[in-house]
mmCIF file of N, CA and C in Angstrom:
data_model
loop_
_atom_site.group_PDB
_atom_site.id
_atom_site.type_symbol
_atom_site.label_atom_id
_atom_site.label_comp_id
_atom_site.label_asym_id
_atom_site.label_seq_id
_atom_site.Cartn_x
_atom_site.Cartn_y
_atom_site.Cartn_z
ATOM 1 N N MET A 1 -31.123 -42.470 2.993
ATOM 2 C CA MET A 1 -30.654 -41.303 2.959
ATOM 3 C C MET A 1 -30.821 -40.498 1.361
ATOM 4 N N SER A 2 -31.613 -39.364 1.757
ATOM 5 C CA SER A 2 -32.142 -38.658 -0.022
ATOM 6 C C SER A 2 -31.102 -38.025 -0.553
ATOM 7 N N THR A 3 -31.091 -37.851 -1.996
ATOM 8 C CA THR A 3 -29.635 -37.144 -2.694
ATOM 9 C C THR A 3 -29.777 -35.841 -1.895
ATOM 10 N N ASP A 4 -30.860 -34.771 -1.545
ATOM 11 C CA ASP A 4 -30.636 -33.729 -0.866
ATOM 12 C C ASP A 4 -29.821 -33.742 0.425
ATOM 13 N N GLU A 5 -30.348 -34.944 1.400
ATOM 14 C CA GLU A 5 -29.676 -34.595 2.426
ATOM 15 C C GLU A 5 -28.215 -34.857 2.396
ATOM 16 N N ARG A 6 -27.837 -35.803 1.503
ATOM 17 C CA ARG A 6 -26.164 -36.274 1.104
ATOM 18 C C ARG A 6 -25.702 -35.038 0.662
ATOM 19 N N THR A 7 -26.112 -34.243 0.197
ATOM 20 C CA THR A 7 -25.664 -32.659 -0.865
ATOM 21 C C THR A 7 -25.274 -31.992 0.692
ATOM 22 N N GLY A 8 -26.264 -31.494 1.394
ATOM 23 C CA GLY A 8 -26.381 -30.741 2.245
ATOM 24 C C GLY A 8 -25.490 -31.577 3.718
ATOM 25 N N LEU A 9 -25.588 -32.476 3.878
ATOM 26 C CA LEU A 9 -24.074 -33.030 4.391
ATOM 27 C C LEU A 9 -23.298 -32.446 4.624
ATOM 28 N N ARG A 10 -22.879 -33.655 3.087
ATOM 29 C CA ARG A 10 -21.613 -32.986 2.216
ATOM 30 C C ARG A 10 -21.141 -31.352 2.140
ATOM 31 N N ARG A 11 -22.031 -30.547 2.092
ATOM 32 C CA ARG A 11 -21.617 -29.406 1.987
ATOM 33 C C ARG A 11 -21.093 -28.407 3.561
ATOM 34 N N PHE A 12 -21.898 -29.493 4.726
ATOM 35 C CA PHE A 12 -21.616 -29.040 5.908
ATOM 36 C C PHE A 12 -20.232 -29.655 6.279
ATOM 37 N N PHE A 13 -19.506 -30.459 5.732
ATOM 38 C CA PHE A 13 -18.319 -31.305 6.049
ATOM 39 C C PHE A 13 -17.405 -30.850 5.380
ATOM 40 N N ASP A 14 -17.937 -30.276 4.287
ATOM 41 C CA ASP A 14 -16.582 -29.012 3.419
ATOM 42 C C ASP A 14 -16.494 -28.046 4.212
ATOM 43 N N ARG A 15 -17.647 -27.274 4.744
ATOM 44 C CA ARG A 15 -17.511 -26.392 5.312
ATOM 45 C C ARG A 15 -16.759 -25.977 6.373
ATOM 46 N N LEU A 16 -16.694 -26.984 7.373
ATOM 47 C CA LEU A 16 -16.189 -27.157 8.503
ATOM 48 C C LEU A 16 -14.696 -27.626 8.438
ATOM 49 N N THR A 17 -14.084 -28.373 6.733
ATOM 50 C CA THR A 17 -12.815 -28.594 7.163
ATOM 51 C C THR A 17 -12.416 -27.565 5.813
ATOM 52 N N ALA A 18 -12.725 -26.682 5.432
ATOM 53 C CA ALA A 18 -12.085 -25.490 4.667
ATOM 54 C C ALA A 18 -11.536 -24.948 5.479
ATOM 55 N N THR A 19 -10.416 -24.346 4.865
ATOM 56 C CA THR A 19 -9.771 -23.087 5.541
ATOM 57 C C THR A 19 -10.334 -22.039 5.544
ATOM 58 N N ASP A 20 -9.942 -20.943 6.251
ATOM 59 C CA ASP A 20 -10.666 -19.628 6.217
ATOM 60 C C ASP A 20 -10.101 -18.776 4.637
ATOM 61 N N SER A 21 -9.193 -18.996 3.881
ATOM 62 C CA SER A 21 -9.087 -18.202 2.794
ATOM 63 C C SER A 21 -10.171 -18.708 1.733
ATOM 64 N N GLU A 22 -10.286 -20.023 2.108
ATOM 65 C CA GLU A 22 -11.301 -21.163 0.927
ATOM 66 C C GLU A 22 -12.538 -20.447 1.117
ATOM 67 N N LEU A 23 -12.600 -20.329 2.510
ATOM 68 C CA LEU A 23 -14.146 -19.720 2.633
ATOM 69 C C LEU A 23 -14.573 -18.198 2.588
ATOM 70 N N ASP A 24 -13.571 -17.511 2.480
ATOM 71 C CA ASP A 24 -13.649 -15.849 2.353
ATOM 72 C C ASP A 24 -13.685 -15.757 0.461
ATOM 73 N N ALA A 25 -13.020 -16.979 -0.070
ATOM 74 C CA ALA A 25 -12.742 -17.173 -1.332
ATOM 75 C C ALA A 25 -14.571 -16.921 -1.976
ATOM 76 N N ARG A 26 -15.055 -17.734 -1.664
ATOM 77 C CA ARG A 26 -16.496 -18.992 -1.982
ATOM 78 C C ARG A 26 -17.139 -17.135 -1.636
ATOM 79 N N ASP A 27 -17.396 -16.661 -0.446
ATOM 80 C CA ASP A 27 -18.708 -15.481 0.436
ATOM 81 C C ASP A 27 -17.891 -14.647 -0.831
ATOM 82 N N LEU A 28 -16.752 -14.123 -1.088
ATOM 83 C CA LEU A 28 -16.403 -13.038 -2.818
ATOM 84 C C LEU A 28 -17.072 -13.373 -3.838
ATOM 85 N N GLN A 29 -16.682 -14.857 -4.380
ATOM 86 C CA GLN A 29 -17.386 -15.247 -5.602
ATOM 87 C C GLN A 29 -19.118 -15.040 -5.336
ATOM 88 N N ARG A 30 -19.618 -15.354 -4.463
ATOM 89 C CA ARG A 30 -21.069 -16.128 -3.894
ATOM 90 C C ARG A 30 -21.327 -14.350 -4.140
ATOM 91 N N GLU A 31 -20.500 -13.157 -3.299
ATOM 92 C CA GLU A 31 -21.081 -11.411 -3.668
ATOM 93 C C GLU A 31 -20.891 -11.106 -4.909
ATOM 94 N N SER A 32 -19.979 -11.702 -5.848
ATOM 95 C CA SER A 32 -19.529 -10.963 -6.832
ATOM 96 C C SER A 32 -20.550 -11.492 -8.401
ATOM 97 N N ALA A 33 -21.128 -12.543 -8.046
ATOM 98 C CA ALA A 33 -22.256 -13.364 -8.396
ATOM 99 C C ALA A 33 -23.691 -12.375 -8.626
ATOM 100 N N LYS A 34 -23.986 -12.341 -7.099
ATOM 101 C CA LYS A 34 -24.928 -11.455 -7.054
ATOM 102 C C LYS A 34 -25.302 -9.993 -7.553
ATOM 103 N N CYS A 35 -23.988 -9.607 -7.893
ATOM 104 C CA CYS A 35 -24.247 -8.400 -8.199
ATOM 105 C C CYS A 35 -23.908 -7.928 -9.833
ATOM 106 N N GLY A 36 -23.996 -9.224 -10.760
ATOM 107 C CA GLY A 36 -23.783 -9.602 -12.041
ATOM 108 C C GLY A 36 -22.330 -9.431 -12.423
ATOM 109 N N ALA A 37 -21.673 -9.718 -11.484
ATOM 110 C CA ALA A 37 -20.214 -9.170 -12.420
ATOM 111 C C ALA A 37 -19.853 -10.479 -12.652
ATOM 112 N N ILE A 38 -18.710 -10.913 -13.817
ATOM 113 C CA ILE A 38 -17.898 -11.371 -14.264
ATOM 114 C C ILE A 38 -17.041 -12.309 -13.517
ATOM 115 N N PRO A 39 -17.006 -13.470 -13.003
ATOM 116 C CA PRO A 39 -15.640 -14.189 -12.086
ATOM 117 C C PRO A 39 -14.403 -13.787 -13.034
ATOM 118 N N ALA A 40 -13.376 -13.485 -12.433
ATOM 119 C CA ALA A 40 -12.019 -12.631 -12.715
ATOM 120 C C ALA A 40 -11.443 -14.097 -13.568
ATOM 121 N N GLY A 41 -11.640 -14.989 -13.196
ATOM 122 C CA GLY A 41 -11.085 -15.997 -13.610
ATOM 123 C C GLY A 41 -11.603 -16.891 -15.070
ATOM 124 N N GLN A 42 -12.708 -16.001 -15.681
ATOM 125 C CA GLN A 42 -13.557 -16.178 -17.055
ATOM 126 C C GLN A 42 -13.185 -15.137 -17.763
ATOM 127 N N CYS A 43 -12.528 -13.873 -17.236
ATOM 128 C CA CYS A 43 -12.624 -13.274 -18.123
ATOM 129 C C CYS A 43 -11.029 -13.252 -18.947
ATOM 130 N N THR A 44 -11.249 -12.779 -20.314
ATOM 131 C CA THR A 44 -10.281 -12.825 -21.680
ATOM 132 C C THR A 44 -9.751 -11.928 -21.848
ATOM 133 N N ARG A 45 -8.904 -11.418 -22.897
ATOM 134 C CA ARG A 45 -7.732 -10.488 -23.152
ATOM 135 C C ARG A 45 -9.267 -9.965 -24.358
ATOM 136 N N GLY A 46 -9.515 -8.446 -24.141
ATOM 137 C CA GLY A 46 -10.010 -7.582 -25.115
ATOM 138 C C GLY A 46 -12.022 -7.655 -24.733
ATOM 139 N N GLN A 47 -12.037 -8.295 -23.819
ATOM 140 C CA GLN A 47 -13.398 -8.527 -23.345
ATOM 141 C C GLN A 47 -13.433 -7.062 -22.328
ATOM 142 N N VAL A 48 -15.033 -6.752 -22.143
ATOM 143 C CA VAL A 48 -15.609 -5.597 -21.633
ATOM 144 C C VAL A 48 -15.839 -6.110 -20.573
ATOM 145 N N VAL A 49 -15.387 -6.076 -19.266
ATOM 146 C CA VAL A 49 -16.499 -7.024 -18.321
ATOM 147 C C VAL A 49 -16.636 -5.746 -16.872
ATOM 148 N N SER A 50 -17.269 -6.451 -16.032
ATOM 149 C CA SER A 50 -17.820 -5.577 -14.664
ATOM 150 C C SER A 50 -17.175 -6.946 -13.663
ATOM 151 N N VAL A 51 -15.979 -6.163 -13.068
ATOM 152 C CA VAL A 51 -15.534 -7.288 -11.963
ATOM 153 C C VAL A 51 -15.897 -6.611 -10.734
ATOM 154 N N SER A 52 -16.217 -7.547 -9.626
ATOM 155 C CA SER A 52 -16.774 -7.098 -8.057
ATOM 156 C C SER A 52 -15.399 -7.919 -7.518
ATOM 157 N N GLY A 53 -14.785 -7.131 -6.040
ATOM 158 C CA GLY A 53 -14.093 -7.869 -5.159
ATOM 159 C C GLY A 53 -13.183 -7.024 -4.466
ATOM 160 N N ARG A 54 -12.720 -7.756 -3.813
ATOM 161 C CA ARG A 54 -11.499 -6.544 -2.576
ATOM 162 C C ARG A 54 -10.442 -6.534 -3.065
ATOM 163 N N LEU A 55 -9.908 -5.297 -2.755
ATOM 164 C CA LEU A 55 -8.912 -4.755 -3.197
ATOM 165 C C LEU A 55 -7.608 -5.618 -2.321
ATOM 166 N N ARG A 56 -7.173 -6.431 -2.665
ATOM 167 C CA ARG A 56 -5.652 -6.919 -2.019
ATOM 168 C C ARG A 56 -4.431 -5.754 -1.407
ATOM 169 N N THR A 57 -3.671 -5.052 -2.613
ATOM 170 C CA THR A 57 -2.908 -4.568 -2.624
ATOM 171 C C THR A 57 -3.309 -3.050 -3.570
ATOM 172 N N VAL A 58 -2.340 -1.782 -2.705
ATOM 173 C CA VAL A 58 -2.229 -1.075 -3.525
ATOM 174 C C VAL A 58 -1.102 -0.288 -3.533
ATOM 175 N N ALA A 59 -0.683 -0.514 -4.574
ATOM 176 C CA ALA A 59 1.010 0.532 -4.898
ATOM 177 C C ALA A 59 0.914 1.433 -5.836
ATOM 178 N N TYR A 60 1.926 2.703 -5.206
ATOM 179 C CA TYR A 60 2.383 3.749 -6.249
ATOM 180 C C TYR A 60 3.419 3.382 -7.040
ATOM 181 N N THR A 61 3.213 3.525 -7.701
ATOM 182 C CA THR A 61 4.702 3.368 -9.276
ATOM 183 C C THR A 61 4.951 4.365 -9.924
ATOM 184 N N PRO A 62 6.319 4.800 -8.956
ATOM 185 C CA PRO A 62 6.784 6.070 -9.753
ATOM 186 C C PRO A 62 7.204 6.002 -10.558
ATOM 187 N N ARG A 63 6.830 6.590 -11.963
ATOM 188 C CA ARG A 63 8.118 6.704 -13.448
ATOM 189 C C ARG A 63 8.248 7.830 -13.766
ATOM 190 N N THR A 64 9.203 7.704 -14.742
ATOM 191 C CA THR A 64 9.559 9.235 -15.185
ATOM 192 C C THR A 64 8.564 9.754 -16.101
ATOM 193 N N ASN A 65 8.124 9.073 -16.964
ATOM 194 C CA ASN A 65 7.550 10.186 -17.620
ATOM 195 C C ASN A 65 5.814 9.940 -17.299
ATOM 196 N N LEU A 66 5.122 8.832 -16.465
ATOM 197 C CA LEU A 66 3.883 8.734 -15.891
ATOM 198 C C LEU A 66 3.828 7.811 -14.555
ATOM 199 N N PRO A 67 3.292 8.712 -13.646
ATOM 200 C CA PRO A 67 3.169 7.798 -12.371
ATOM 201 C C PRO A 67 1.713 6.715 -12.546
ATOM 202 N N THR A 68 1.977 6.145 -11.607
ATOM 203 C CA THR A 68 0.586 5.165 -11.997
ATOM 204 C C THR A 68 0.463 4.711 -10.714
ATOM 205 N N LEU A 69 -0.991 4.186 -10.479
ATOM 206 C CA LEU A 69 -1.521 3.562 -9.512
ATOM 207 C C LEU A 69 -2.189 2.373 -9.922
ATOM 208 N N GLU A 70 -1.584 1.346 -9.118
ATOM 209 C CA GLU A 70 -2.157 -0.235 -9.508
ATOM 210 C C GLU A 70 -2.440 -0.910 -8.050
ATOM 211 N N ALA A 71 -3.952 -1.616 -8.056
ATOM 212 C CA ALA A 71 -4.171 -2.115 -6.884
ATOM 213 C C ALA A 71 -4.751 -3.274 -7.923
ATOM 214 N N ASP A 72 -4.569 -4.315 -6.954
ATOM 215 C CA ASP A 72 -5.151 -5.954 -7.203
ATOM 216 C C ASP A 72 -6.470 -6.009 -6.776
ATOM 217 N N LEU A 73 -7.703 -6.192 -7.860
ATOM 218 C CA LEU A 73 -8.545 -6.659 -7.185
ATOM 219 C C LEU A 73 -8.792 -8.214 -7.052
ATOM 220 N N TRP A 74 -9.343 -8.748 -6.353
ATOM 221 C CA TRP A 74 -9.394 -10.550 -5.642
ATOM 222 C C TRP A 74 -10.865 -10.618 -5.200
ATOM 223 N N ASP A 75 -11.326 -11.772 -6.522
ATOM 224 C CA ASP A 75 -12.558 -11.566 -6.737
ATOM 225 C C ASP A 75 -12.935 -13.141 -6.133
ATOM 226 N N GLY A 76 -12.125 -13.810 -5.501
ATOM 227 C CA GLY A 76 -12.026 -15.397 -5.404
ATOM 228 C C GLY A 76 -11.598 -16.225 -5.989
ATOM 229 N N SER A 77 -11.889 -16.040 -7.490
ATOM 230 C CA SER A 77 -11.430 -16.761 -8.240
ATOM 231 C C SER A 77 -10.212 -16.473 -9.119
ATOM 232 N N ASP A 78 -9.702 -14.736 -9.375
ATOM 233 C CA ASP A 78 -8.513 -14.837 -9.630
ATOM 234 C C ASP A 78 -8.127 -13.024 -9.429
ATOM 235 N N VAL A 79 -6.795 -12.770 -10.029
ATOM 236 C CA VAL A 79 -7.067 -11.127 -9.808
ATOM 237 C C VAL A 79 -6.892 -10.398 -10.974
ATOM 238 N N VAL A 80 -7.218 -9.105 -10.957
ATOM 239 C CA VAL A 80 -7.144 -8.182 -12.170
ATOM 240 C C VAL A 80 -6.634 -6.627 -11.462
ATOM 241 N N THR A 81 -5.446 -6.584 -12.113
ATOM 242 C CA THR A 81 -4.594 -5.570 -11.815
ATOM 243 C C THR A 81 -5.408 -4.137 -12.331
ATOM 244 N N LEU A 82 -6.067 -3.626 -11.239
ATOM 245 C CA LEU A 82 -6.795 -1.876 -12.076
ATOM 246 C C LEU A 82 -5.321 -1.147 -12.335
ATOM 247 N N VAL A 83 -5.287 -0.527 -13.387
ATOM 248 C CA VAL A 83 -3.789 0.161 -13.399
ATOM 249 C C VAL A 83 -4.389 1.803 -13.663
ATOM 250 N N PHE A 84 -4.492 2.910 -12.363
ATOM 251 C CA PHE A 84 -4.680 4.582 -12.960
ATOM 252 C C PHE A 84 -3.614 5.001 -13.365
ATOM 253 N N LEU A 85 -3.570 5.470 -14.550
ATOM 254 C CA LEU A 85 -2.302 6.145 -15.428
ATOM 255 C C LEU A 85 -2.642 7.412 -14.878
ATOM 256 N N GLY A 86 -0.880 8.155 -14.323
ATOM 257 C CA GLY A 86 -1.120 9.462 -14.156
ATOM 258 C C GLY A 86 -1.629 9.953 -12.634
ATOM 259 N N ARG A 87 -2.009 8.427 -11.677
ATOM 260 C CA ARG A 87 -2.315 9.138 -10.254
ATOM 261 C C ARG A 87 -1.423 8.362 -9.707
ATOM 262 N N ARG A 88 -1.313 9.336 -8.197
ATOM 263 C CA ARG A 88 -0.361 8.961 -7.122
ATOM 264 C C ARG A 88 -1.439 8.240 -5.719
ATOM 265 N N SER A 89 -2.881 8.665 -5.988
ATOM 266 C CA SER A 89 -3.476 8.545 -4.754
ATOM 267 C C SER A 89 -4.939 8.343 -5.159
ATOM 268 N N ILE A 90 -5.799 7.347 -4.895
ATOM 269 C CA ILE A 90 -7.230 8.329 -5.007
ATOM 270 C C ILE A 90 -8.204 7.660 -3.642
ATOM 271 N N ALA A 91 -8.793 8.708 -3.363
ATOM 272 C CA ALA A 91 -9.663 8.537 -2.013
ATOM 273 C C ALA A 91 -9.973 7.573 -2.099
ATOM 274 N N GLY A 92 -10.234 6.407 -1.286
ATOM 275 C CA GLY A 92 -10.942 5.057 -1.168
ATOM 276 C C GLY A 92 -10.490 4.233 -1.341
ATOM 277 N N ILE A 93 -9.367 4.158 -2.550
ATOM 278 C CA ILE A 93 -8.698 3.234 -3.031
ATOM 279 C C ILE A 93 -7.511 2.755 -2.412
ATOM 280 N N GLU A 94 -7.761 1.691 -1.473
ATOM 281 C CA GLU A 94 -7.214 1.177 -0.356
ATOM 282 C C GLU A 94 -7.155 -0.265 -0.113
ATOM 283 N N PRO A 95 -6.309 -1.037 0.478
ATOM 284 C CA PRO A 95 -6.407 -2.665 0.270
ATOM 285 C C PRO A 95 -7.356 -2.893 1.379
ATOM 286 N N GLY A 96 -8.377 -3.865 1.519
ATOM 287 C CA GLY A 96 -9.170 -4.345 1.943
ATOM 288 C C GLY A 96 -10.913 -3.831 2.085
ATOM 289 N N ARG A 97 -10.725 -3.048 0.918
ATOM 290 C CA ARG A 97 -12.032 -2.214 0.227
ATOM 291 C C ARG A 97 -12.436 -2.985 -0.938
ATOM 292 N N GLN A 98 -14.070 -3.069 -0.623
ATOM 293 C CA GLN A 98 -14.710 -3.531 -1.627
ATOM 294 C C GLN A 98 -14.924 -2.760 -3.203
ATOM 295 N N LEU A 99 -15.146 -3.117 -4.214
ATOM 296 C CA LEU A 99 -15.593 -2.625 -5.410
ATOM 297 C C LEU A 99 -15.443 -3.022 -6.548
ATOM 298 N N THR A 100 -16.264 -2.394 -7.417
ATOM 299 C CA THR A 100 -16.746 -2.942 -8.222
ATOM 300 C C THR A 100 -16.203 -2.296 -9.805
ATOM 301 N N ALA A 101 -15.295 -2.952 -10.656
ATOM 302 C CA ALA A 101 -14.800 -1.963 -11.945
ATOM 303 C C ALA A 101 -15.444 -2.769 -13.034
ATOM 304 N N ARG A 102 -15.082 -1.652 -14.216
ATOM 305 C CA ARG A 102 -15.716 -1.613 -15.466
ATOM 306 C C ARG A 102 -14.440 -1.449 -16.391
ATOM 307 N N GLY A 103 -14.093 -2.327 -17.583
ATOM 308 C CA GLY A 103 -13.263 -2.065 -18.260
ATOM 309 C C GLY A 103 -12.740 -2.680 -19.134
ATOM 310 N N ARG A 104 -12.396 -2.505 -19.933
ATOM 311 C CA ARG A 104 -11.792 -3.733 -21.021
ATOM 312 C C ARG A 104 -10.676 -4.600 -20.632
ATOM 313 N N ILE A 105 -10.598 -5.967 -20.374
ATOM 314 C CA ILE A 105 -9.516 -6.696 -20.278
ATOM 315 C C ILE A 105 -8.299 -6.472 -20.869
ATOM 316 N N ALA A 106 -6.889 -6.630 -20.659
ATOM 317 C CA ALA A 106 -5.840 -6.451 -20.786
ATOM 318 C C ALA A 106 -4.645 -7.373 -20.385
ATOM 319 N N ILE A 107 -3.513 -7.998 -21.082
ATOM 320 C CA ILE A 107 -2.604 -8.712 -20.866
ATOM 321 C C ILE A 107 -1.473 -8.026 -20.465
ATOM 322 N N ARG A 108 -0.914 -8.088 -19.667
ATOM 323 C CA ARG A 108 0.617 -7.421 -19.050
ATOM 324 C C ARG A 108 1.067 -8.513 -18.642
ATOM 325 N N ASP A 109 2.446 -9.009 -18.730
ATOM 326 C CA ASP A 109 3.295 -9.796 -18.089
ATOM 327 C C ASP A 109 2.244 -10.998 -17.557
ATOM 328 N N ASP A 110 1.337 -11.593 -18.885
ATOM 329 C CA ASP A 110 0.886 -12.977 -18.318
ATOM 330 C C ASP A 110 -0.349 -12.342 -17.134
ATOM 331 N N ARG A 111 -0.600 -11.394 -17.058
ATOM 332 C CA ARG A 111 -1.499 -10.911 -15.750
ATOM 333 C C ARG A 111 -2.895 -10.252 -16.110
ATOM 334 N N LYS A 112 -3.890 -10.554 -15.964
ATOM 335 C CA LYS A 112 -5.074 -9.543 -16.112
ATOM 336 C C LYS A 112 -5.145 -8.426 -15.910
ATOM 337 N N VAL A 113 -5.088 -6.913 -16.571
ATOM 338 C CA VAL A 113 -5.485 -5.829 -15.995
ATOM 339 C C VAL A 113 -6.294 -4.993 -17.066
ATOM 340 N N ILE A 114 -6.849 -3.829 -16.368
ATOM 341 C CA ILE A 114 -7.827 -3.365 -16.601
ATOM 342 C C ILE A 114 -7.282 -1.377 -16.318
ATOM 343 N N TYR A 115 -7.146 -1.024 -17.545
ATOM 344 C CA TYR A 115 -6.954 0.343 -17.223
ATOM 345 C C TYR A 115 -7.710 1.891 -17.196
ATOM 346 N N ASN A 116 -7.362 2.447 -16.447
ATOM 347 C CA ASN A 116 -8.426 3.089 -15.800
ATOM 348 C C ASN A 116 -9.820 2.812 -15.739
ATOM 349 N N PRO A 117 -9.962 1.970 -15.111
ATOM 350 C CA PRO A 117 -11.358 1.340 -15.054
ATOM 351 C C PRO A 117 -12.396 2.726 -14.474
ATOM 352 N N TYR A 118 -13.514 2.177 -14.667
ATOM 353 C CA TYR A 118 -14.770 3.165 -14.405
ATOM 354 C C TYR A 118 -15.104 2.538 -12.912
ATOM 355 N N TYR A 119 -14.996 2.587 -11.631
ATOM 356 C CA TYR A 119 -15.457 1.921 -10.686
ATOM 357 C C TYR A 119 -16.206 2.476 -9.806
ATOM 358 N N GLU A 120 -16.927 1.715 -8.665
ATOM 359 C CA GLU A 120 -17.829 2.168 -7.894
ATOM 360 C C GLU A 120 -17.596 1.800 -6.239
ATOM 361 N N LEU A 121 -16.821 2.145 -5.319
ATOM 362 C CA LEU A 121 -16.601 2.077 -4.021
ATOM 363 C C LEU A 121 -17.675 1.471 -3.275
ATOM 364 N N GLU A 122 -17.638 0.332 -2.843
ATOM 365 C CA GLU A 122 -18.682 -0.346 -1.753
ATOM 366 C C GLU A 122 -18.749 0.538 -0.400
ATOM 367 N N ALA A 123 -20.005 0.368 0.545
ATOM 368 C CA ALA A 123 -19.666 0.764 1.485
ATOM 369 C C ALA A 123 -18.861 0.391 2.674
ATOM 370 N N PRO A 124 -18.213 0.513 3.383
ATOM 371 C CA PRO A 124 -17.093 -0.005 4.214
ATOM 372 C C PRO A 124 -18.317 -0.640 5.185
ATOM 373 N N ARG A 125 -17.177 -1.876 5.689
ATOM 374 C CA ARG A 125 -18.631 -2.966 6.617
ATOM 375 C C ARG A 125 -17.722 -2.985 8.076
#
Protein backbone atom coordinates (compact mmCIF):
# COMPACT_ATOMS: atom_id res chain seq x y z
CA MET A 1 0.00 0.00 0.00
CA SER A 2 1.43 3.37 -1.01
CA THR A 3 1.69 6.41 1.25
CA ASP A 4 -1.08 8.20 -0.70
CA GLU A 5 -3.43 5.24 -0.25
CA ARG A 6 -2.72 5.12 3.50
CA THR A 7 -3.28 8.86 3.81
CA GLY A 8 -6.59 8.63 1.92
CA LEU A 9 -7.70 5.68 4.04
CA ARG A 10 -6.73 7.51 7.22
CA ARG A 11 -8.75 10.56 6.11
CA PHE A 12 -11.75 8.35 5.32
CA PHE A 13 -11.72 6.70 8.77
CA ASP A 14 -11.08 10.06 10.43
CA ARG A 15 -14.21 11.53 8.80
CA LEU A 16 -16.15 8.39 9.68
CA THR A 17 -15.34 8.66 13.39
CA ALA A 18 -15.45 12.46 13.75
CA THR A 19 -18.36 14.16 15.49
CA ASP A 20 -20.70 16.52 13.65
CA SER A 21 -19.17 19.53 15.41
CA GLU A 22 -15.64 18.46 14.40
CA LEU A 23 -16.73 18.05 10.77
CA ASP A 24 -18.49 21.44 10.90
CA ALA A 25 -15.33 23.07 12.31
CA ARG A 26 -13.23 21.59 9.51
CA ASP A 27 -15.68 22.80 6.87
CA LEU A 28 -15.69 26.31 8.34
CA GLN A 29 -11.88 26.38 8.44
CA ARG A 30 -11.72 25.24 4.80
CA GLU A 31 -14.23 27.90 3.67
CA SER A 32 -12.41 30.57 5.69
CA ALA A 33 -9.10 29.68 4.03
CA LYS A 34 -10.71 29.84 0.57
CA CYS A 35 -11.68 33.49 1.03
CA GLY A 36 -8.22 34.44 2.32
CA ALA A 37 -9.23 35.03 5.94
CA ILE A 38 -6.84 34.47 8.83
CA PRO A 39 -7.87 31.68 11.24
CA ALA A 40 -9.19 33.26 14.45
CA GLY A 41 -6.92 30.95 16.45
CA GLN A 42 -3.86 32.64 14.90
CA CYS A 43 -4.99 36.26 15.43
CA THR A 44 -3.03 38.33 17.93
CA ARG A 45 -3.73 41.61 19.72
CA GLY A 46 -3.19 44.72 17.60
CA GLN A 47 -3.22 42.82 14.32
CA VAL A 48 -5.52 44.03 11.52
CA VAL A 49 -7.29 40.92 10.27
CA SER A 50 -10.00 39.57 8.04
CA VAL A 51 -11.88 36.69 9.70
CA SER A 52 -14.66 34.64 8.18
CA GLY A 53 -17.11 32.29 9.84
CA ARG A 54 -20.57 31.77 11.27
CA LEU A 55 -22.28 33.86 13.93
CA ARG A 56 -22.99 31.70 16.97
CA THR A 57 -24.69 34.22 19.24
CA VAL A 58 -25.92 37.77 18.92
CA ALA A 59 -26.78 39.76 22.05
CA TYR A 60 -27.90 43.32 22.72
CA THR A 61 -26.22 44.67 25.83
CA PRO A 62 -28.05 47.71 27.21
CA ARG A 63 -25.67 50.03 28.98
CA THR A 64 -26.49 53.33 30.62
CA ASN A 65 -24.18 55.39 28.44
CA LEU A 66 -23.68 53.31 25.26
CA PRO A 67 -25.75 50.36 24.00
CA THR A 68 -23.80 47.61 22.22
CA LEU A 69 -24.61 44.70 19.96
CA GLU A 70 -22.20 41.79 20.39
CA ALA A 71 -21.91 38.83 18.02
CA ASP A 72 -19.64 35.79 18.44
CA LEU A 73 -18.06 34.79 15.11
CA TRP A 74 -16.77 31.21 15.03
CA ASP A 75 -14.53 30.00 12.22
CA GLY A 76 -13.84 26.48 13.47
CA SER A 77 -10.59 27.38 15.22
CA ASP A 78 -11.63 30.08 17.72
CA VAL A 79 -14.23 32.76 18.45
CA VAL A 80 -13.88 36.49 17.77
CA THR A 81 -16.50 38.75 19.34
CA LEU A 82 -17.70 41.54 17.05
CA VAL A 83 -18.80 44.59 19.07
CA PHE A 84 -20.97 47.21 17.39
CA LEU A 85 -20.98 50.27 19.64
CA GLY A 86 -24.15 52.36 19.81
CA ARG A 87 -26.29 49.76 17.99
CA ARG A 88 -29.34 47.87 19.22
CA SER A 89 -29.73 45.72 16.12
CA ILE A 90 -28.35 45.39 12.59
CA ALA A 91 -30.29 43.81 9.74
CA GLY A 92 -28.74 40.46 8.81
CA ILE A 93 -26.65 40.12 11.96
CA GLU A 94 -28.29 37.02 13.43
CA PRO A 95 -27.19 33.61 14.71
CA GLY A 96 -26.28 31.13 11.97
CA ARG A 97 -25.39 33.80 9.41
CA GLN A 98 -22.05 33.54 7.55
CA LEU A 99 -19.95 36.69 7.29
CA THR A 100 -16.48 38.08 6.83
CA ALA A 101 -15.33 40.81 9.23
CA ARG A 102 -12.30 43.09 9.08
CA GLY A 103 -10.74 45.13 11.84
CA ARG A 104 -8.09 45.35 14.54
CA ILE A 105 -8.01 42.59 17.16
CA ALA A 106 -8.29 43.74 20.77
CA ILE A 107 -8.35 41.61 23.92
CA ARG A 108 -11.17 42.08 26.43
CA ASP A 109 -11.55 39.70 29.38
CA ASP A 110 -9.12 37.25 27.70
CA ARG A 111 -11.30 37.13 24.57
CA LYS A 112 -10.54 38.34 21.05
CA VAL A 113 -12.68 41.31 20.07
CA ILE A 114 -13.08 43.56 17.03
CA TYR A 115 -14.84 46.88 17.71
CA ASN A 116 -17.09 48.29 14.97
CA PRO A 117 -15.79 45.92 12.28
CA TYR A 118 -16.27 46.34 8.57
CA TYR A 119 -18.32 43.29 7.58
CA GLU A 120 -19.76 41.56 4.54
CA LEU A 121 -22.71 39.19 4.88
CA GLU A 122 -22.71 36.08 2.75
CA ALA A 123 -25.88 34.95 0.98
CA PRO A 124 -28.03 32.68 3.18
CA ARG A 125 -27.72 28.98 2.39
